[in-house]
PDB file of C-alpha atoms in Angstrom:
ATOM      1  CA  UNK A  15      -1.724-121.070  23.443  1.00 45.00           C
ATOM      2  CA  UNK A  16      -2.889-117.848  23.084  1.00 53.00           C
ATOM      3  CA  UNK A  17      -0.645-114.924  20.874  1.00 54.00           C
ATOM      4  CA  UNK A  18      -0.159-112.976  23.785  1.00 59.00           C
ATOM      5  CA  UNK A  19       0.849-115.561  25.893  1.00 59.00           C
ATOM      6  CA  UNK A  20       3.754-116.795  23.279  1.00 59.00           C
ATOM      7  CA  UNK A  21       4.805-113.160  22.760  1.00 57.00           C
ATOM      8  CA  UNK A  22       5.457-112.327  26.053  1.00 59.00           C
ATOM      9  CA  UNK A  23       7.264-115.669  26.883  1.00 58.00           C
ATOM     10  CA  UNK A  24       9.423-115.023  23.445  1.00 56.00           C
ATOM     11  CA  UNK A  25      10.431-111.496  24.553  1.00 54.00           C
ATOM     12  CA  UNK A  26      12.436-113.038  27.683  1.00 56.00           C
ATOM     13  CA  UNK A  27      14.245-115.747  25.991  1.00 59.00           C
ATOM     14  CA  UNK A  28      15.064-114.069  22.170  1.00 59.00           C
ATOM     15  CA  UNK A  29      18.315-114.032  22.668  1.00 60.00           C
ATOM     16  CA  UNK A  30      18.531-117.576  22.681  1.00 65.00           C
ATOM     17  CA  UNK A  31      17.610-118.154  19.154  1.00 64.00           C
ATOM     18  CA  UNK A  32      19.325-118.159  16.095  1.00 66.00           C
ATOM     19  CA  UNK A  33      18.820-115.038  13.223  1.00 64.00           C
ATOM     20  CA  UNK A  34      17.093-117.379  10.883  1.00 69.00           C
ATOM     21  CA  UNK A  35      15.144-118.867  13.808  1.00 69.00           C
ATOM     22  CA  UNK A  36      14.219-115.434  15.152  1.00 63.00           C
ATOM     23  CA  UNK A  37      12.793-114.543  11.704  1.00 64.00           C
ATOM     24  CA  UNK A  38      10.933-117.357  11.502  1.00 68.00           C
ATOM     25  CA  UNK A  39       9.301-117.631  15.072  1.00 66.00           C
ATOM     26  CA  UNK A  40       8.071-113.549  14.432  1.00 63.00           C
ATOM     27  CA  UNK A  41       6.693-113.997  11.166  1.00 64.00           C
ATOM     28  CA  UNK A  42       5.135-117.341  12.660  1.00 64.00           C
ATOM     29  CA  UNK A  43       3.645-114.829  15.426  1.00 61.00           C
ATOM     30  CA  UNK A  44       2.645-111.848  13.135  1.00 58.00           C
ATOM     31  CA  UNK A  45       0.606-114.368  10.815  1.00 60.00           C
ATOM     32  CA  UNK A  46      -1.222-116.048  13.317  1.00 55.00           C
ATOM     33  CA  UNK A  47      -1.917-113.119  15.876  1.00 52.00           C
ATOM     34  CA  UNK A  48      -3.994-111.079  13.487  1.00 51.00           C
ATOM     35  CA  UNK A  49      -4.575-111.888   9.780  1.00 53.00           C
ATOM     36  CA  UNK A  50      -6.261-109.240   9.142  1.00 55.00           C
ATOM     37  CA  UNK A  51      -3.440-106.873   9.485  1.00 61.00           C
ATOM     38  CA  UNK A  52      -5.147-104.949  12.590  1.00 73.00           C
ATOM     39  CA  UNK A  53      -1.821-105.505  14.184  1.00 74.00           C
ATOM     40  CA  UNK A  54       2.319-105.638  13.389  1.00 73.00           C
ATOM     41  CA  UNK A  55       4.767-107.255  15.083  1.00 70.00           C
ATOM     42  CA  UNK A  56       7.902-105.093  15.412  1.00 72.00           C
ATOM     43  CA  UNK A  57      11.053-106.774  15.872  1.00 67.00           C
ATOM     44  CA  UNK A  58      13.692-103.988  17.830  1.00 66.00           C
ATOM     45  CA  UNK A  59      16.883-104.176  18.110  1.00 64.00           C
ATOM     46  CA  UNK A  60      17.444-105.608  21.379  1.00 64.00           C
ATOM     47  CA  UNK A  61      15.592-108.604  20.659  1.00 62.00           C
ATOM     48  CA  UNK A  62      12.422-107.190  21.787  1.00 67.00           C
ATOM     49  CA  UNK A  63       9.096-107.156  19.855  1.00 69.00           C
ATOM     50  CA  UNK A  64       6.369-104.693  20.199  1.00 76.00           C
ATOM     51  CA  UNK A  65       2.974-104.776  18.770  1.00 78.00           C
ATOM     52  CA  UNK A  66       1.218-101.692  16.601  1.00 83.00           C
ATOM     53  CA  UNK A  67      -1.975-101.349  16.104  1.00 83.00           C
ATOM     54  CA  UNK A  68      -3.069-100.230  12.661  1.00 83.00           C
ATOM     55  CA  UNK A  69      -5.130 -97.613  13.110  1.00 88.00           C
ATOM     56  CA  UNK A  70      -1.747 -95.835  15.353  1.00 91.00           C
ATOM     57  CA  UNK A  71      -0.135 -96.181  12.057  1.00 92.00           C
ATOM     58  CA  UNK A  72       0.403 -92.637   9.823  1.00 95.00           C
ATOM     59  CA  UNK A  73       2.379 -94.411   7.443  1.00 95.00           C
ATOM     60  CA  UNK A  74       5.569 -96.399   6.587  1.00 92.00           C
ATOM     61  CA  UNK A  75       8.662 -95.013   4.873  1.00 93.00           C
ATOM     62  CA  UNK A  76      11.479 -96.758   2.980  1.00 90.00           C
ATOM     63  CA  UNK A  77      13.788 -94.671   2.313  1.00 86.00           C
ATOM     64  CA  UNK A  78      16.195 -97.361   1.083  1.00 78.00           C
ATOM     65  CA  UNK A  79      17.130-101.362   1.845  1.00 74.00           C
ATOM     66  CA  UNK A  80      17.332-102.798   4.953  1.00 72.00           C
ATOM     67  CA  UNK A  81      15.445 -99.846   7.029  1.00 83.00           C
ATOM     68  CA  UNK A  82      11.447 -99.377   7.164  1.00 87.00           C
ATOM     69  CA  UNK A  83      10.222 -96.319   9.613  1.00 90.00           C
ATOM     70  CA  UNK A  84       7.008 -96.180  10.948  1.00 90.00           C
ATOM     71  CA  UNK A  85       5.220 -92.793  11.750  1.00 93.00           C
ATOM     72  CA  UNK A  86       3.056 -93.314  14.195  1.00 91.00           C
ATOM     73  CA  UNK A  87       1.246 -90.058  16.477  1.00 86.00           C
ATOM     74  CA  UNK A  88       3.571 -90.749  18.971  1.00 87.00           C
ATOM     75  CA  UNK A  89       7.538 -91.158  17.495  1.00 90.00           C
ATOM     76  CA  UNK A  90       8.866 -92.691  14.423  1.00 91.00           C
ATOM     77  CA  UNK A  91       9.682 -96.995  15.052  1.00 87.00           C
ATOM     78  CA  UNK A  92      12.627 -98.114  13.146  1.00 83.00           C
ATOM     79  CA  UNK A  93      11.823-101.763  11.499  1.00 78.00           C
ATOM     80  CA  UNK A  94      14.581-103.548  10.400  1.00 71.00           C
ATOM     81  CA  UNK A  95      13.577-105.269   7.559  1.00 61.00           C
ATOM     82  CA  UNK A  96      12.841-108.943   7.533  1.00 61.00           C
ATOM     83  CA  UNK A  97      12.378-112.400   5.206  1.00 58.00           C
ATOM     84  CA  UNK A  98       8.550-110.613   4.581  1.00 63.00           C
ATOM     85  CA  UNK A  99       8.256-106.907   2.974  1.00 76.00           C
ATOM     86  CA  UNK A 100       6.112-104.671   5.934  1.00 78.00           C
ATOM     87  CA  UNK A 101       4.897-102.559   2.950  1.00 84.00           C
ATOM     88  CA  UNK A 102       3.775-105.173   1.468  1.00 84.00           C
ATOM     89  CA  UNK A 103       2.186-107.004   4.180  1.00 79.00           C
ATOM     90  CA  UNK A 104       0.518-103.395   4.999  1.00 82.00           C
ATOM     91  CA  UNK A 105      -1.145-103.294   1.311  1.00 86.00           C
ATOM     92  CA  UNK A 106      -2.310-106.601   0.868  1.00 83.00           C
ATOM     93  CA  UNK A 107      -3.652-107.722   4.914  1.00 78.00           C
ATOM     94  CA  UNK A 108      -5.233-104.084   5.625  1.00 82.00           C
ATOM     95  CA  UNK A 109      -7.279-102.198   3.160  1.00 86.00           C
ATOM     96  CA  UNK A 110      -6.810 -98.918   4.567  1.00 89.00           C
ATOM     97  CA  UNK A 111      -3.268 -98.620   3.675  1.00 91.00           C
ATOM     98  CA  UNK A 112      -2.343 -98.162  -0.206  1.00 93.00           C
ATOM     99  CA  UNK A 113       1.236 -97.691  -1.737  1.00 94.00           C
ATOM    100  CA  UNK A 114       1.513 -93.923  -2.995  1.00 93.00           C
ATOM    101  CA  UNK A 115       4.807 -94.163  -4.062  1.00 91.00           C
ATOM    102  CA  UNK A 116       7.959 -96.909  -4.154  1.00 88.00           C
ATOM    103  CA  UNK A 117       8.771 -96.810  -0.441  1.00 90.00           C
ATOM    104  CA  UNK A 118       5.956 -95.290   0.969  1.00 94.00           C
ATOM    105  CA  UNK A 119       2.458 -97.084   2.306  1.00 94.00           C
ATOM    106  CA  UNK A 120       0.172 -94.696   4.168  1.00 95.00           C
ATOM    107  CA  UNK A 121      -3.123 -95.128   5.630  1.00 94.00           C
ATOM    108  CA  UNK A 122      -5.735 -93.465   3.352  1.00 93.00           C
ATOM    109  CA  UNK A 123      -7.706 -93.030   7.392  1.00 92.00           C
ATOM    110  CA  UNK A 124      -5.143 -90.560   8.162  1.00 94.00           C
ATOM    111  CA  UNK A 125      -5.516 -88.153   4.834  1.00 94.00           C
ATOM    112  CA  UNK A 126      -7.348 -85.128   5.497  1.00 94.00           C
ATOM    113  CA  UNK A 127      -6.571 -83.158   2.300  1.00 93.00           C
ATOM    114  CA  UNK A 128      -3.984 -83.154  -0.761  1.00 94.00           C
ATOM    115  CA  UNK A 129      -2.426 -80.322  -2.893  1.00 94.00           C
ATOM    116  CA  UNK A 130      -2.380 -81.396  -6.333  1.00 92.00           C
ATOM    117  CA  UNK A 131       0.000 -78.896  -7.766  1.00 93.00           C
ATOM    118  CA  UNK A 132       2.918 -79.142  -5.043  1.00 94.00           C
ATOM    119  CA  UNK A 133       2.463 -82.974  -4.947  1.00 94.00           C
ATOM    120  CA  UNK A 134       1.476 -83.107  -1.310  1.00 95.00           C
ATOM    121  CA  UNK A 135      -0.637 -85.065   1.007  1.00 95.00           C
ATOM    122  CA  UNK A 136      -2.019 -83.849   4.651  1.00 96.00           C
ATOM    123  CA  UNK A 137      -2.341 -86.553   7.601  1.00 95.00           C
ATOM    124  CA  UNK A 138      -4.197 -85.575  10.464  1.00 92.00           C
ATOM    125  CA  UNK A 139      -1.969 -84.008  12.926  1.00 88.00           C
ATOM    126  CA  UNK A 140      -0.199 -81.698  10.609  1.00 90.00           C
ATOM    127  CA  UNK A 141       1.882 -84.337   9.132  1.00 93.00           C
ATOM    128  CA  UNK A 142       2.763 -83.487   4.937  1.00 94.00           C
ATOM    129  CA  UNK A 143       4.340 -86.010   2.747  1.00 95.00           C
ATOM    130  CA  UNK A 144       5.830 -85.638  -0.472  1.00 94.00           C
ATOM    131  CA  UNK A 145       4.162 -88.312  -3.040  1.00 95.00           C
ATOM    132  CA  UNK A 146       4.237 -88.220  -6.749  1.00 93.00           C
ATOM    133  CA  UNK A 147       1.823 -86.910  -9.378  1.00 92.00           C
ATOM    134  CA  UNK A 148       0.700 -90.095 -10.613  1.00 93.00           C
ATOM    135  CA  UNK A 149       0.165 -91.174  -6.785  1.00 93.00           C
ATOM    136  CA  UNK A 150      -2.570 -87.787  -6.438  1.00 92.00           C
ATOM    137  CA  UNK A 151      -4.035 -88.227 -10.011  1.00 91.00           C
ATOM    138  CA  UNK A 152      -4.656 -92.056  -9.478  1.00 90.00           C
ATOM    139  CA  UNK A 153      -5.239 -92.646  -5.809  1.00 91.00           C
ATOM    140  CA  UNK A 154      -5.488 -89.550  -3.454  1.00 92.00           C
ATOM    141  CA  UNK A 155      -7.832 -87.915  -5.747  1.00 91.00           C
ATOM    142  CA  UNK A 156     -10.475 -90.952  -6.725  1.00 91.00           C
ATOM    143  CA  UNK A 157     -10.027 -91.412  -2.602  1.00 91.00           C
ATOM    144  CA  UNK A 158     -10.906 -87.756  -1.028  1.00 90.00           C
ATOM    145  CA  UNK A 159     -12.334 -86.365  -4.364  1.00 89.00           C
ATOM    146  CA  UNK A 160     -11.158 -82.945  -6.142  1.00 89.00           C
ATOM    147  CA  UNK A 161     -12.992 -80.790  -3.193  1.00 88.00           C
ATOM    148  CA  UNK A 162     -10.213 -81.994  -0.588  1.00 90.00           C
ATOM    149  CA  UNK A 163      -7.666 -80.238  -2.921  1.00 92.00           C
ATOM    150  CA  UNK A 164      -5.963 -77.624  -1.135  1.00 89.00           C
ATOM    151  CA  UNK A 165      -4.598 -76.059  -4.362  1.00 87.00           C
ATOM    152  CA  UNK A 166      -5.295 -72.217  -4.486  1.00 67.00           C
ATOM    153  CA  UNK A 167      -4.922 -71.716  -7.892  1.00 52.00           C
ATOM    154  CA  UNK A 168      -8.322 -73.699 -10.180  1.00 43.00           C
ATOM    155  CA  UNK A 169      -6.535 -72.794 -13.454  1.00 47.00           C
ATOM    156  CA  UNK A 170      -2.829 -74.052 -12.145  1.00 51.00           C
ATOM    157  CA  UNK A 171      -5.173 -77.366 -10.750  1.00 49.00           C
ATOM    158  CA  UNK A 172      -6.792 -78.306 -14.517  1.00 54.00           C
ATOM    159  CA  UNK A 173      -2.855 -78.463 -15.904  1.00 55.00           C
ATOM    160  CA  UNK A 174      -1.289 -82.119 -15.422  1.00 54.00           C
ATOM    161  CA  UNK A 175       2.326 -81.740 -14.867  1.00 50.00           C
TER     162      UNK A 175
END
């Protein structure tokens, strides 16, 4: 039976399985629909799923347990946190998201530019997210390179704070 097929048949009858079953069945789904992490499977709250792609993906935010957002172009997807980590699963299945800081997976495809001193990083759309110094210095910068900087200042940019 093909993904889709399952899916779609799942979404009508969700309500007639049990929490544990529930987890089980959509991380069943999510593995075998894509392993390559093109795709996620997003349980909602009414017992719906709804498939991402990837590449719609800005990045995912957790700001603490038991909620996951994901910023997508369109709105912001509230993921309520499962049996298997979505950062996690983000890092390790796709290689164009990385972990910048505890909580927060982005994909490096969305970064047009960085500001070293104020600790920020530019998406495309005019999207800015707060990430740590150690998150610039050891994977935003060996990513874009220094030129992609947006830092004004060169002599503020050579101090590491």
């Amino acid at each position: 039976m093909q993904p889709s097929k399952l899916i779609a048949l799942l979404k009508n009858d969700m309500d007639h399985f049990a929490q544990e079953e529930h987890i089980e069945l959509i991380k069943m789904i999510s593995d075998f629909h894509n392993e390559t992490g093109e795709y996620v499977l997003v349980p909602l709250e009414n017992n719906s799923l709804r498939i991402i792609s990837a590449n719609d993906i800005y990045f995912i935010k957790q700001p603490k347990k038991g909620k996951i957002f994901i910023h997508t172009y369109e709105e912001i997807i509230e993921y309520t946190t499962m049996k298997t980590n979505l950062l996690d699963y983000m890092v390790e299945k796709n290689k164009k998201f990385r972990l910048l800081n505890s909580g927060l997976v982005v994909n490096i495809d969305k970064i047009v530019g960085y500001n070293s001193y104020y600790r920020k990083v530019y998406l495309s759309d005019d999207l800015v997210i707060d990430v740590t110094g150690a998150a610039i210095n050891n994977i935003v910068k060996k990513i874009l390179g220094k030129d992609k900087d947006r830092c004004k200042d060169a002599q503020i940019n050579n101090y590491a704070f």
